[in-house]
Amino acid sequence: MTATVIREATPDDIGVILHFINELAIYEKAPEQVKTNAGMIEATLFGPDAKTRCLIGEIAGEAVGFAVYFFNYSTWLGKYGIYLEDLYVSPEHRGKGAGKALLVHIAGIAVDNDCGRFEWSVLDWNAPSIEFYKSLGAIEMSEWRIYRVAGEALRKLARS
Amino acid sequence: MTATVIREATPDDIGVILHFINELAIYEKAPEQVKTNAGMIEATLFGPDAKTRCLIGEIAGEAVGFAVYFFNYSTWLGKYGIYLEDLYVSPEHRGKGAGKALLVHIAGIAVDNDCGRFEWSVLDWNAPSIEFYKSLGAIEMSEWRIYRVAGEALRKLARS
């Protein structure tokens, strides 16, 4: 494996982060759902109240992938956990261990922070990723389904 | 509907919160998975670094249910969202609108904070809750599956 260097993202990475977000959305067949921009990334990842963290994976000084995560919570455990919102490695750099390096790094952050769990979501048709995650010891929470209220439905619920 | 008063939880509610957590775990057929205790609840919900919020629903001055939530994030939207970790109303107080009142209150918090989404998870066999959520405008993210690394598998991944 080529050595991947993991470092925290800085505002200088906003351009490459936006690039990775768009590439991942194309892969997930939803490019039209990307509404973010450089200013929103700056505010939410690097602003004074930023609740979200971003890591950059580099090979030979080049940013090859990223991971975006935040702390979630388990009432059963009484502990925080880490939720991985996005993990992406550019196609031309796959197979070099960058994705695993990012996951291992975040697992270390979870252990260091006494987190009970490290979780993420994956599209049910994304077989290569599912195989990869299972090989790392992840298990599918097969009984659980995610529900969402957004947009006008959210505003309507808030008013009801 | 009986009027439900929604208020932020305080450390005085730790006992009732622990009671609700255990009741919900029994309903979800996993009571043995509850590892939390009063000290852990105090630290994670009310400590100086608390990242999680808890609301209490009251009817006629009695705590009848609770909701635990935190802010999540969408890279596609470039916005925070709200993730509802737990929602519970005691069986003897169901049908009085307390669950909906808690959800409407949190939807309002989401709108006030310019959140893009309000999300939660539900067990796929929990038909009454699913019907209730759909009636409020929530949609199932049917393609998405949650993966988790925890316990020894998490420590092993961190070391690999």
PDB file of C-alpha atoms in Angstrom:
ATOM      1  CA  MET A   1       0.000   0.000   0.000  1.00  0.00           C
ATOM      2  CA  THR A   2       1.137   3.528  -0.768  1.00  0.00           C
ATOM      3  CA  ALA A   3       1.400   5.507   2.456  1.00  0.00           C
ATOM      4  CA  THR A   4      -1.572   7.808   2.992  1.00  0.00           C
ATOM      5  CA  VAL A   5      -1.066  10.839   5.203  1.00  0.00           C
ATOM      6  CA  ILE A   6      -4.194  11.897   7.085  1.00  0.00           C
ATOM      7  CA  ARG A   7      -4.476  15.506   8.188  1.00  0.00           C
ATOM      8  CA  GLU A   8      -7.227  17.836   9.351  1.00  0.00           C
ATOM      9  CA  ALA A   9      -8.724  19.927   6.584  1.00  0.00           C
ATOM     10  CA  THR A  10      -8.151  23.688   6.570  1.00  0.00           C
ATOM     11  CA  PRO A  11      -9.934  26.507   4.718  1.00  0.00           C
ATOM     12  CA  ASP A  12      -7.292  26.121   1.987  1.00  0.00           C
ATOM     13  CA  ASP A  13      -8.940  22.765   1.172  1.00  0.00           C
ATOM     14  CA  ILE A  14     -12.408  24.182   0.443  1.00  0.00           C
ATOM     15  CA  GLY A  15     -11.944  23.845  -3.313  1.00  0.00           C
ATOM     16  CA  VAL A  16     -10.902  20.210  -3.176  1.00  0.00           C
ATOM     17  CA  ILE A  17     -13.633  19.413  -0.609  1.00  0.00           C
ATOM     18  CA  LEU A  18     -16.265  20.862  -2.960  1.00  0.00           C
ATOM     19  CA  HIS A  19     -14.763  18.794  -5.773  1.00  0.00           C
ATOM     20  CA  PHE A  20     -14.937  15.582  -3.695  1.00  0.00           C
ATOM     21  CA  ILE A  21     -18.536  16.317  -2.608  1.00  0.00           C
ATOM     22  CA  ASN A  22     -19.612  16.694  -6.232  1.00  0.00           C
ATOM     23  CA  GLU A  23     -17.715  13.584  -7.390  1.00  0.00           C
ATOM     24  CA  LEU A  24     -19.306  11.515  -4.612  1.00  0.00           C
ATOM     25  CA  ALA A  25     -22.809  12.788  -5.468  1.00  0.00           C
ATOM     26  CA  ILE A  26     -22.289  11.770  -9.114  1.00  0.00           C
ATOM     27  CA  TYR A  27     -21.248   8.287  -7.945  1.00  0.00           C
ATOM     28  CA  GLU A  28     -24.328   8.132  -5.715  1.00  0.00           C
ATOM     29  CA  LYS A  29     -26.506   9.099  -8.712  1.00  0.00           C
ATOM     30  CA  ALA A  30     -27.725  12.345  -7.163  1.00  0.00           C
ATOM     31  CA  PRO A  31     -25.545  15.188  -8.510  1.00  0.00           C
ATOM     32  CA  GLU A  32     -28.531  17.544  -8.645  1.00  0.00           C
ATOM     33  CA  GLN A  33     -28.873  17.270  -4.870  1.00  0.00           C
ATOM     34  CA  VAL A  34     -25.617  19.124  -4.194  1.00  0.00           C
ATOM     35  CA  LYS A  35     -26.597  22.602  -3.006  1.00  0.00           C
ATOM     36  CA  THR A  36     -23.510  23.499  -1.008  1.00  0.00           C
ATOM     37  CA  ASN A  37     -20.879  26.029  -2.031  1.00  0.00           C
ATOM     38  CA  ALA A  38     -17.538  27.374  -0.816  1.00  0.00           C
ATOM     39  CA  GLY A  39     -19.100  29.816   1.636  1.00  0.00           C
ATOM     40  CA  MET A  40     -21.343  27.182   3.208  1.00  0.00           C
ATOM     41  CA  ILE A  41     -18.421  24.764   3.546  1.00  0.00           C
ATOM     42  CA  GLU A  42     -16.338  27.470   5.191  1.00  0.00           C
ATOM     43  CA  ALA A  43     -19.072  28.292   7.707  1.00  0.00           C
ATOM     44  CA  THR A  44     -20.040  24.735   8.628  1.00  0.00           C
ATOM     45  CA  LEU A  45     -16.595  23.087   8.667  1.00  0.00           C
ATOM     46  CA  PHE A  46     -14.351  25.974   9.682  1.00  0.00           C
ATOM     47  CA  GLY A  47     -16.560  28.618  11.313  1.00  0.00           C
ATOM     48  CA  PRO A  48     -16.511  29.433  15.036  1.00  0.00           C
ATOM     49  CA  ASP A  49     -19.524  27.167  15.717  1.00  0.00           C
ATOM     50  CA  ALA A  50     -18.459  24.360  13.382  1.00  0.00           C
ATOM     51  CA  LYS A  51     -19.867  21.043  14.626  1.00  0.00           C
ATOM     52  CA  THR A  52     -18.479  18.983  11.780  1.00  0.00           C
ATOM     53  CA  ARG A  53     -14.912  17.797  11.148  1.00  0.00           C
ATOM     54  CA  CYS A  54     -13.165  17.058   7.882  1.00  0.00           C
ATOM     55  CA  LEU A  55     -10.035  15.018   7.214  1.00  0.00           C
ATOM     56  CA  ILE A  56      -7.990  14.978   4.039  1.00  0.00           C
ATOM     57  CA  GLY A  57      -6.083  11.912   2.830  1.00  0.00           C
ATOM     58  CA  GLU A  58      -2.918  12.707   0.909  1.00  0.00           C
ATOM     59  CA  ILE A  59      -0.631  10.526  -1.152  1.00  0.00           C
ATOM     60  CA  ALA A  60       2.689  12.078  -2.166  1.00  0.00           C
ATOM     61  CA  GLY A  61       1.371  15.497  -1.204  1.00  0.00           C
ATOM     62  CA  GLU A  62      -1.791  15.249  -3.312  1.00  0.00           C
ATOM     63  CA  ALA A  63      -5.277  15.256  -1.774  1.00  0.00           C
ATOM     64  CA  VAL A  64      -6.784  11.947  -2.891  1.00  0.00           C
ATOM     65  CA  GLY A  65      -9.848  11.699  -0.654  1.00  0.00           C
ATOM     66  CA  PHE A  66     -11.727  13.071   2.314  1.00  0.00           C
ATOM     67  CA  ALA A  67     -13.887  12.134   5.251  1.00  0.00           C
ATOM     68  CA  VAL A  68     -16.527  14.279   6.956  1.00  0.00           C
ATOM     69  CA  TYR A  69     -17.760  13.281  10.400  1.00  0.00           C
ATOM     70  CA  PHE A  70     -19.477  14.552  13.539  1.00  0.00           C
ATOM     71  CA  PHE A  71     -20.271  13.223  16.983  1.00  0.00           C
ATOM     72  CA  ASN A  72     -23.590  11.464  17.408  1.00  0.00           C
ATOM     73  CA  TYR A  73     -25.016   9.952  20.597  1.00  0.00           C
ATOM     74  CA  SER A  74     -26.389   6.715  21.969  1.00  0.00           C
ATOM     75  CA  THR A  75     -28.854   6.992  24.841  1.00  0.00           C
ATOM     76  CA  TRP A  76     -28.455   3.247  25.505  1.00  0.00           C
ATOM     77  CA  LEU A  77     -24.700   3.552  25.930  1.00  0.00           C
ATOM     78  CA  GLY A  78     -24.765   7.019  27.496  1.00  0.00           C
ATOM     79  CA  LYS A  79     -21.860   7.817  25.204  1.00  0.00           C
ATOM     80  CA  TYR A  80     -21.092   9.841  22.144  1.00  0.00           C
ATOM     81  CA  GLY A  81     -20.229   8.056  18.943  1.00  0.00           C
ATOM     82  CA  ILE A  82     -18.848   9.107  15.603  1.00  0.00           C
ATOM     83  CA  TYR A  83     -21.011   9.290  12.512  1.00  0.00           C
ATOM     84  CA  LEU A  84     -19.195   9.324   9.193  1.00  0.00           C
ATOM     85  CA  GLU A  85     -21.219  11.513   6.856  1.00  0.00           C
ATOM     86  CA  ASP A  86     -18.981  11.148   3.813  1.00  0.00           C
ATOM     87  CA  LEU A  87     -15.994   9.075   2.797  1.00  0.00           C
ATOM     88  CA  TYR A  88     -14.610   9.457  -0.690  1.00  0.00           C
ATOM     89  CA  VAL A  89     -11.442   8.616  -2.587  1.00  0.00           C
ATOM     90  CA  SER A  90     -10.934   9.775  -6.164  1.00  0.00           C
ATOM     91  CA  PRO A  91     -11.280   6.888  -8.644  1.00  0.00           C
ATOM     92  CA  GLU A  92      -7.714   7.260  -9.925  1.00  0.00           C
ATOM     93  CA  HIS A  93      -6.355   6.724  -6.414  1.00  0.00           C
ATOM     94  CA  ARG A  94      -8.457   3.752  -5.317  1.00  0.00           C
ATOM     95  CA  GLY A  95      -6.786   0.533  -4.261  1.00  0.00           C
ATOM     96  CA  LYS A  96      -3.940   2.349  -2.532  1.00  0.00           C
ATOM     97  CA  GLY A  97      -5.381   2.074   0.984  1.00  0.00           C
ATOM     98  CA  ALA A  98      -6.499   5.694   1.344  1.00  0.00           C
ATOM     99  CA  GLY A  99     -10.108   4.811   2.223  1.00  0.00           C
ATOM    100  CA  LYS A 100      -9.027   2.335   4.854  1.00  0.00           C
ATOM    101  CA  ALA A 101      -6.473   4.803   6.229  1.00  0.00           C
ATOM    102  CA  LEU A 102      -9.230   7.401   6.686  1.00  0.00           C
ATOM    103  CA  LEU A 103     -11.504   4.879   8.423  1.00  0.00           C
ATOM    104  CA  VAL A 104      -8.721   3.629  10.686  1.00  0.00           C
ATOM    105  CA  HIS A 105      -7.827   7.199  11.615  1.00  0.00           C
ATOM    106  CA  ILE A 106     -11.416   8.022  12.572  1.00  0.00           C
ATOM    107  CA  ALA A 107     -11.735   4.742  14.496  1.00  0.00           C
ATOM    108  CA  GLY A 108      -8.732   5.937  16.504  1.00  0.00           C
ATOM    109  CA  ILE A 109     -10.439   9.264  17.200  1.00  0.00           C
ATOM    110  CA  ALA A 110     -13.518   7.316  18.351  1.00  0.00           C
ATOM    111  CA  VAL A 111     -11.447   5.168  20.723  1.00  0.00           C
ATOM    112  CA  ASP A 112      -9.536   8.196  22.038  1.00  0.00           C
ATOM    113  CA  ASN A 113     -12.838   9.941  22.801  1.00  0.00           C
ATOM    114  CA  ASP A 114     -14.376   6.875  24.507  1.00  0.00           C
ATOM    115  CA  CYS A 115     -17.024   6.664  21.812  1.00  0.00           C
ATOM    116  CA  GLY A 116     -19.282   3.649  21.911  1.00  0.00           C
ATOM    117  CA  ARG A 117     -19.786   3.332  18.176  1.00  0.00           C
ATOM    118  CA  PHE A 118     -18.549   4.381  14.767  1.00  0.00           C
ATOM    119  CA  GLU A 119     -21.356   4.426  12.214  1.00  0.00           C
ATOM    120  CA  TRP A 120     -22.182   5.473   8.685  1.00  0.00           C
ATOM    121  CA  SER A 121     -24.751   4.789   5.968  1.00  0.00           C
ATOM    122  CA  VAL A 122     -24.307   3.167   2.602  1.00  0.00           C
ATOM    123  CA  LEU A 123     -26.581   2.747  -0.413  1.00  0.00           C
ATOM    124  CA  ASP A 124     -27.913  -0.804  -0.523  1.00  0.00           C
ATOM    125  CA  TRP A 125     -26.733  -1.260  -4.153  1.00  0.00           C
ATOM    126  CA  ASN A 126     -23.166  -0.175  -3.405  1.00  0.00           C
ATOM    127  CA  ALA A 127     -21.795  -3.727  -3.170  1.00  0.00           C
ATOM    128  CA  PRO A 128     -18.069  -2.859  -3.383  1.00  0.00           C
ATOM    129  CA  SER A 129     -18.324  -0.481  -0.422  1.00  0.00           C
ATOM    130  CA  ILE A 130     -20.455  -2.913   1.592  1.00  0.00           C
ATOM    131  CA  GLU A 131     -17.893  -5.687   1.093  1.00  0.00           C
ATOM    132  CA  PHE A 132     -15.117  -3.310   2.106  1.00  0.00           C
ATOM    133  CA  TYR A 133     -16.957  -2.219   5.264  1.00  0.00           C
ATOM    134  CA  LYS A 134     -17.727  -5.805   6.273  1.00  0.00           C
ATOM    135  CA  SER A 135     -14.049  -6.708   5.832  1.00  0.00           C
ATOM    136  CA  LEU A 136     -13.250  -4.058   8.451  1.00  0.00           C
ATOM    137  CA  GLY A 137     -15.623  -5.536  11.037  1.00  0.00           C
ATOM    138  CA  ALA A 138     -18.678  -3.351  10.384  1.00  0.00           C
ATOM    139  CA  ILE A 139     -22.107  -4.915  10.698  1.00  0.00           C
ATOM    140  CA  GLU A 140     -25.319  -3.872   8.981  1.00  0.00           C
ATOM    141  CA  MET A 141     -28.034  -2.563  11.303  1.00  0.00           C
ATOM    142  CA  SER A 142     -30.456  -4.431   9.112  1.00  0.00           C
ATOM    143  CA  GLU A 143     -33.668  -3.724  11.055  1.00  0.00           C
ATOM    144  CA  TRP A 144     -33.263   0.037  11.056  1.00  0.00           C
ATOM    145  CA  ARG A 145     -34.670   2.433   8.467  1.00  0.00           C
ATOM    146  CA  ILE A 146     -33.977   6.146   8.219  1.00  0.00           C
ATOM    147  CA  TYR A 147     -36.887   8.580   7.978  1.00  0.00           C
ATOM    148  CA  ARG A 148     -36.523  12.182   6.907  1.00  0.00           C
ATOM    149  CA  VAL A 149     -38.573  15.370   6.846  1.00  0.00           C
ATOM    150  CA  ALA A 150     -37.099  18.129   4.714  1.00  0.00           C
ATOM    151  CA  GLY A 151     -37.948  21.243   2.742  1.00  0.00           C
ATOM    152  CA  GLU A 152     -41.578  22.335   2.699  1.00  0.00           C
ATOM    153  CA  ALA A 153     -42.666  19.222   4.657  1.00  0.00           C
ATOM    154  CA  LEU A 154     -40.313  20.284   7.476  1.00  0.00           C
ATOM    155  CA  ARG A 155     -41.649  23.831   7.507  1.00  0.00           C
ATOM    156  CA  LYS A 156     -45.211  22.512   7.478  1.00  0.00           C
ATOM    157  CA  LEU A 157     -44.502  20.163  10.400  1.00  0.00           C
ATOM    158  CA  ALA A 158     -42.941  23.026  12.356  1.00  0.00           C
ATOM    159  CA  ARG A 159     -46.108  25.083  11.877  1.00  0.00           C
ATOM    160  CA  SER A 160     -48.562  22.306  12.744  1.00  0.00           C
TER     161      SER A 160
ATOM    162  CA  MET B   1     -55.777  16.634  22.343  1.00  0.00           C
ATOM    163  CA  THR B   2     -54.544  17.279  25.863  1.00  0.00           C
ATOM    164  CA  ALA B   3     -52.079  20.154  25.854  1.00  0.00           C
ATOM    165  CA  THR B   4     -48.468  18.988  26.051  1.00  0.00           C
ATOM    166  CA  VAL B   5     -45.930  21.417  27.425  1.00  0.00           C
ATOM    167  CA  ILE B   6     -42.440  20.974  25.944  1.00  0.00           C
ATOM    168  CA  ARG B   7     -39.464  22.151  27.982  1.00  0.00           C
ATOM    169  CA  GLU B   8     -35.725  21.591  27.993  1.00  0.00           C
ATOM    170  CA  ALA B   9     -34.594  18.853  30.340  1.00  0.00           C
ATOM    171  CA  THR B  10     -32.547  19.768  33.424  1.00  0.00           C
ATOM    172  CA  PRO B  11     -30.369  17.630  35.725  1.00  0.00           C
ATOM    173  CA  ASP B  12     -33.471  17.210  37.927  1.00  0.00           C
ATOM    174  CA  ASP B  13     -34.917  15.053  35.118  1.00  0.00           C
ATOM    175  CA  ILE B  14     -32.099  12.486  35.096  1.00  0.00           C
ATOM    176  CA  GLY B  15     -34.195   9.909  36.938  1.00  0.00           C
ATOM    177  CA  VAL B  16     -37.138  10.149  34.577  1.00  0.00           C
ATOM    178  CA  ILE B  17     -34.820  10.211  31.534  1.00  0.00           C
ATOM    179  CA  LEU B  18     -33.203   6.966  32.704  1.00  0.00           C
ATOM    180  CA  HIS B  19     -36.680   5.516  33.207  1.00  0.00           C
ATOM    181  CA  PHE B  20     -37.754   6.485  29.669  1.00  0.00           C
ATOM    182  CA  ILE B  21     -34.521   5.102  28.157  1.00  0.00           C
ATOM    183  CA  ASN B  22     -35.117   1.737  29.805  1.00  0.00           C
ATOM    184  CA  GLU B  23     -38.809   1.629  28.862  1.00  0.00           C
ATOM    185  CA  LEU B  24     -37.966   2.390  25.225  1.00  0.00           C
ATOM    186  CA  ALA B  25     -35.280  -0.320  25.145  1.00  0.00           C
ATOM    187  CA  ILE B  26     -37.791  -2.868  26.440  1.00  0.00           C
ATOM    188  CA  TYR B  27     -40.223  -1.837  23.680  1.00  0.00           C
ATOM    189  CA  GLU B  28     -37.401  -2.172  21.131  1.00  0.00           C
ATOM    190  CA  LYS B  29     -36.651  -5.675  22.460  1.00  0.00           C
ATOM    191  CA  ALA B  30     -33.133  -4.820  23.607  1.00  0.00           C
ATOM    192  CA  PRO B  31     -33.259  -4.008  27.342  1.00  0.00           C
ATOM    193  CA  GLU B  32     -29.876  -5.685  27.910  1.00  0.00           C
ATOM    194  CA  GLN B  33     -28.248  -3.105  25.654  1.00  0.00           C
ATOM    195  CA  VAL B  34     -28.862  -0.246  28.079  1.00  0.00           C
ATOM    196  CA  LYS B  35     -25.494   0.536  29.670  1.00  0.00           C
ATOM    197  CA  THR B  36     -26.062   4.164  30.634  1.00  0.00           C
ATOM    198  CA  ASN B  37     -26.535   5.467  34.160  1.00  0.00           C
ATOM    199  CA  ALA B  38     -27.297   8.713  35.969  1.00  0.00           C
ATOM    200  CA  GLY B  39     -23.677   9.902  35.906  1.00  0.00           C
ATOM    201  CA  MET B  40     -23.295   9.258  32.187  1.00  0.00           C
ATOM    202  CA  ILE B  41     -26.564  11.035  31.431  1.00  0.00           C
ATOM    203  CA  GLU B  42     -25.470  14.013  33.508  1.00  0.00           C
ATOM    204  CA  ALA B  43     -22.124  14.257  31.684  1.00  0.00           C
ATOM    205  CA  THR B  44     -23.414  13.814  28.148  1.00  0.00           C
ATOM    206  CA  LEU B  45     -26.652  15.819  28.339  1.00  0.00           C
ATOM    207  CA  PHE B  46     -25.807  18.445  30.938  1.00  0.00           C
ATOM    208  CA  GLY B  47     -22.003  18.632  31.155  1.00  0.00           C
ATOM    209  CA  PRO B  48     -19.935  21.590  29.930  1.00  0.00           C
ATOM    210  CA  ASP B  49     -19.182  19.829  26.614  1.00  0.00           C
ATOM    211  CA  ALA B  50     -22.649  18.344  26.122  1.00  0.00           C
ATOM    212  CA  LYS B  51     -23.350  17.887  22.402  1.00  0.00           C
ATOM    213  CA  THR B  52     -26.785  16.340  22.898  1.00  0.00           C
ATOM    214  CA  ARG B  53     -30.074  17.978  23.801  1.00  0.00           C
ATOM    215  CA  CYS B  54     -33.046  16.543  25.655  1.00  0.00           C
ATOM    216  CA  LEU B  55     -36.632  17.764  25.766  1.00  0.00           C
ATOM    217  CA  ILE B  56     -39.324  16.691  28.217  1.00  0.00           C
ATOM    218  CA  GLY B  57     -43.018  16.561  27.318  1.00  0.00           C
ATOM    219  CA  GLU B  58     -45.349  17.260  30.220  1.00  0.00           C
ATOM    220  CA  ILE B  59     -49.093  16.867  30.593  1.00  0.00           C
ATOM    221  CA  ALA B  60     -50.650  18.461  33.682  1.00  0.00           C
ATOM    222  CA  GLY B  61     -47.190  18.837  35.213  1.00  0.00           C
ATOM    223  CA  GLU B  62     -46.211  15.185  34.749  1.00  0.00           C
ATOM    224  CA  ALA B  63     -43.328  14.121  32.504  1.00  0.00           C
ATOM    225  CA  VAL B  64     -44.960  11.815  29.954  1.00  0.00           C
ATOM    226  CA  GLY B  65     -42.217  11.481  27.351  1.00  0.00           C
ATOM    227  CA  PHE B  66     -38.888  12.710  26.089  1.00  0.00           C
ATOM    228  CA  ALA B  67     -36.865  13.392  22.973  1.00  0.00           C
ATOM    229  CA  VAL B  68     -33.077  13.293  22.620  1.00  0.00           C
ATOM    230  CA  TYR B  69     -31.475  14.935  19.595  1.00  0.00           C
ATOM    231  CA  PHE B  70     -28.246  16.362  18.248  1.00  0.00           C
ATOM    232  CA  PHE B  71     -27.124  18.272  15.170  1.00  0.00           C
ATOM    233  CA  ASN B  72     -25.962  16.188  12.211  1.00  0.00           C
ATOM    234  CA  TYR B  73     -24.674  17.450   8.867  1.00  0.00           C
ATOM    235  CA  SER B  74     -25.302  17.137   5.164  1.00  0.00           C
ATOM    236  CA  THR B  75     -22.341  17.749   2.876  1.00  0.00           C
ATOM    237  CA  TRP B  76     -24.706  17.937  -0.099  1.00  0.00           C
ATOM    238  CA  LEU B  77     -26.747  20.734   1.485  1.00  0.00           C
ATOM    239  CA  GLY B  78     -23.806  22.356   3.278  1.00  0.00           C
ATOM    240  CA  LYS B  79     -26.124  22.625   6.273  1.00  0.00           C
ATOM    241  CA  TYR B  80     -26.604  21.121   9.670  1.00  0.00           C
ATOM    242  CA  GLY B  81     -29.638  18.995  10.311  1.00  0.00           C
ATOM    243  CA  ILE B  82     -31.275  17.531  13.374  1.00  0.00           C
ATOM    244  CA  TYR B  83     -31.068  13.839  14.156  1.00  0.00           C
ATOM    245  CA  LEU B  84     -33.613  12.524  16.626  1.00  0.00           C
ATOM    246  CA  GLU B  85     -31.894   9.790  18.608  1.00  0.00           C
ATOM    247  CA  ASP B  86     -34.846   8.881  20.821  1.00  0.00           C
ATOM    248  CA  LEU B  87     -38.517   9.746  21.028  1.00  0.00           C
ATOM    249  CA  TYR B  88     -40.632   8.079  23.664  1.00  0.00           C
ATOM    250  CA  VAL B  89     -43.996   8.562  25.325  1.00  0.00           C
ATOM    251  CA  SER B  90     -45.089   6.369  28.223  1.00  0.00           C
ATOM    252  CA  PRO B  91     -47.771   3.868  27.168  1.00  0.00           C
ATOM    253  CA  GLU B  92     -50.356   5.240  29.583  1.00  0.00           C
ATOM    254  CA  HIS B  93     -50.076   8.678  27.988  1.00  0.00           C
ATOM    255  CA  ARG B  94     -50.188   7.719  24.308  1.00  0.00           C
ATOM    256  CA  GLY B  95     -52.881   9.115  22.056  1.00  0.00           C
ATOM    257  CA  LYS B  96     -52.791  12.509  23.759  1.00  0.00           C
ATOM    258  CA  GLY B  97     -50.571  14.180  21.174  1.00  0.00           C
ATOM    259  CA  ALA B  98     -47.362  14.267  23.227  1.00  0.00           C
ATOM    260  CA  GLY B  99     -45.251  12.483  20.598  1.00  0.00           C
ATOM    261  CA  LYS B 100     -46.436  14.790  17.856  1.00  0.00           C
ATOM    262  CA  ALA B 101     -45.903  17.828  20.090  1.00  0.00           C
ATOM    263  CA  LEU B 102     -42.269  16.776  20.653  1.00  0.00           C
ATOM    264  CA  LEU B 103     -41.707  16.245  16.916  1.00  0.00           C
ATOM    265  CA  VAL B 104     -43.341  19.564  15.997  1.00  0.00           C
ATOM    266  CA  HIS B 105     -41.222  21.358  18.601  1.00  0.00           C
ATOM    267  CA  ILE B 106     -37.993  19.879  17.217  1.00  0.00           C
ATOM    268  CA  ALA B 107     -39.083  20.644  13.642  1.00  0.00           C
ATOM    269  CA  GLY B 108     -39.400  24.253  14.797  1.00  0.00           C
ATOM    270  CA  ILE B 109     -35.862  24.155  16.225  1.00  0.00           C
ATOM    271  CA  ALA B 110     -34.660  22.764  12.882  1.00  0.00           C
ATOM    272  CA  VAL B 111     -36.358  25.577  10.942  1.00  0.00           C
ATOM    273  CA  ASP B 112     -35.098  28.234  13.360  1.00  0.00           C
ATOM    274  CA  ASN B 113     -31.530  26.922  12.892  1.00  0.00           C
ATOM    275  CA  ASP B 114     -31.812  26.792   9.070  1.00  0.00           C
ATOM    276  CA  CYS B 115     -31.375  23.026   9.162  1.00  0.00           C
ATOM    277  CA  GLY B 116     -31.822  21.206   5.881  1.00  0.00           C
ATOM    278  CA  ARG B 117     -33.281  18.031   7.321  1.00  0.00           C
ATOM    279  CA  PHE B 118     -34.866  16.433  10.365  1.00  0.00           C
ATOM    280  CA  GLU B 119     -34.104  12.704  10.513  1.00  0.00           C
ATOM    281  CA  TRP B 120     -34.396   9.667  12.735  1.00  0.00           C
ATOM    282  CA  SER B 121     -34.337   5.870  12.508  1.00  0.00           C
ATOM    283  CA  VAL B 122     -37.082   3.370  13.172  1.00  0.00           C
ATOM    284  CA  LEU B 123     -37.152  -0.398  13.424  1.00  0.00           C
ATOM    285  CA  ASP B 124     -38.637  -1.863  10.256  1.00  0.00           C
ATOM    286  CA  TRP B 125     -41.216  -3.887  12.237  1.00  0.00           C
ATOM    287  CA  ASN B 126     -42.498  -0.872  14.168  1.00  0.00           C
ATOM    288  CA  ALA B 127     -45.551  -0.335  11.965  1.00  0.00           C
ATOM    289  CA  PRO B 128     -47.465   2.028  14.299  1.00  0.00           C
ATOM    290  CA  SER B 129     -44.518   4.435  14.482  1.00  0.00           C
ATOM    291  CA  ILE B 130     -43.873   4.230  10.737  1.00  0.00           C
ATOM    292  CA  GLU B 131     -47.511   5.088   9.985  1.00  0.00           C
ATOM    293  CA  PHE B 132     -47.315   7.975  12.429  1.00  0.00           C
ATOM    294  CA  TYR B 133     -44.114   9.329  10.870  1.00  0.00           C
ATOM    295  CA  LYS B 134     -45.500   9.086   7.344  1.00  0.00           C
ATOM    296  CA  SER B 135     -48.613  10.968   8.444  1.00  0.00           C
ATOM    297  CA  LEU B 136     -46.332  13.840   9.446  1.00  0.00           C
ATOM    298  CA  GLY B 137     -44.664  14.053   6.015  1.00  0.00           C
ATOM    299  CA  ALA B 138     -41.574  11.922   6.712  1.00  0.00           C
ATOM    300  CA  ILE B 139     -40.264   9.723   3.923  1.00  0.00           C
ATOM    301  CA  GLU B 140     -38.260   6.515   4.225  1.00  0.00           C
ATOM    302  CA  MET B 141     -34.698   6.703   2.885  1.00  0.00           C
ATOM    303  CA  SER B 142     -35.284   3.222   1.570  1.00  0.00           C
ATOM    304  CA  GLU B 143     -31.955   2.713  -0.239  1.00  0.00           C
ATOM    305  CA  TRP B 144     -29.790   3.532   2.777  1.00  0.00           C
ATOM    306  CA  ARG B 145     -28.445   1.021   5.284  1.00  0.00           C
ATOM    307  CA  ILE B 146     -26.608   1.834   8.495  1.00  0.00           C
ATOM    308  CA  TYR B 147     -23.286   0.134   9.209  1.00  0.00           C
ATOM    309  CA  ARG B 148     -21.653   0.089  12.630  1.00  0.00           C
ATOM    310  CA  VAL B 149     -18.319  -0.816  14.171  1.00  0.00           C
ATOM    311  CA  ALA B 150     -18.385  -1.062  17.964  1.00  0.00           C
ATOM    312  CA  GLY B 151     -16.682  -2.656  20.939  1.00  0.00           C
ATOM    313  CA  GLU B 152     -13.670  -4.862  20.236  1.00  0.00           C
ATOM    314  CA  ALA B 153     -14.155  -4.531  16.461  1.00  0.00           C
ATOM    315  CA  LEU B 154     -13.790  -0.756  16.822  1.00  0.00           C
ATOM    316  CA  ARG B 155     -10.629  -1.061  18.912  1.00  0.00           C
ATOM    317  CA  LYS B 156      -9.226  -3.559  16.421  1.00  0.00           C
ATOM    318  CA  LEU B 157      -9.961  -1.256  13.484  1.00  0.00           C
ATOM    319  CA  ALA B 158      -8.282   1.644  15.288  1.00  0.00           C
ATOM    320  CA  ARG B 159      -5.137  -0.457  15.747  1.00  0.00           C
ATOM    321  CA  SER B 160      -4.990  -1.786  12.176  1.00  0.00           C
TER     322      SER B 160
END
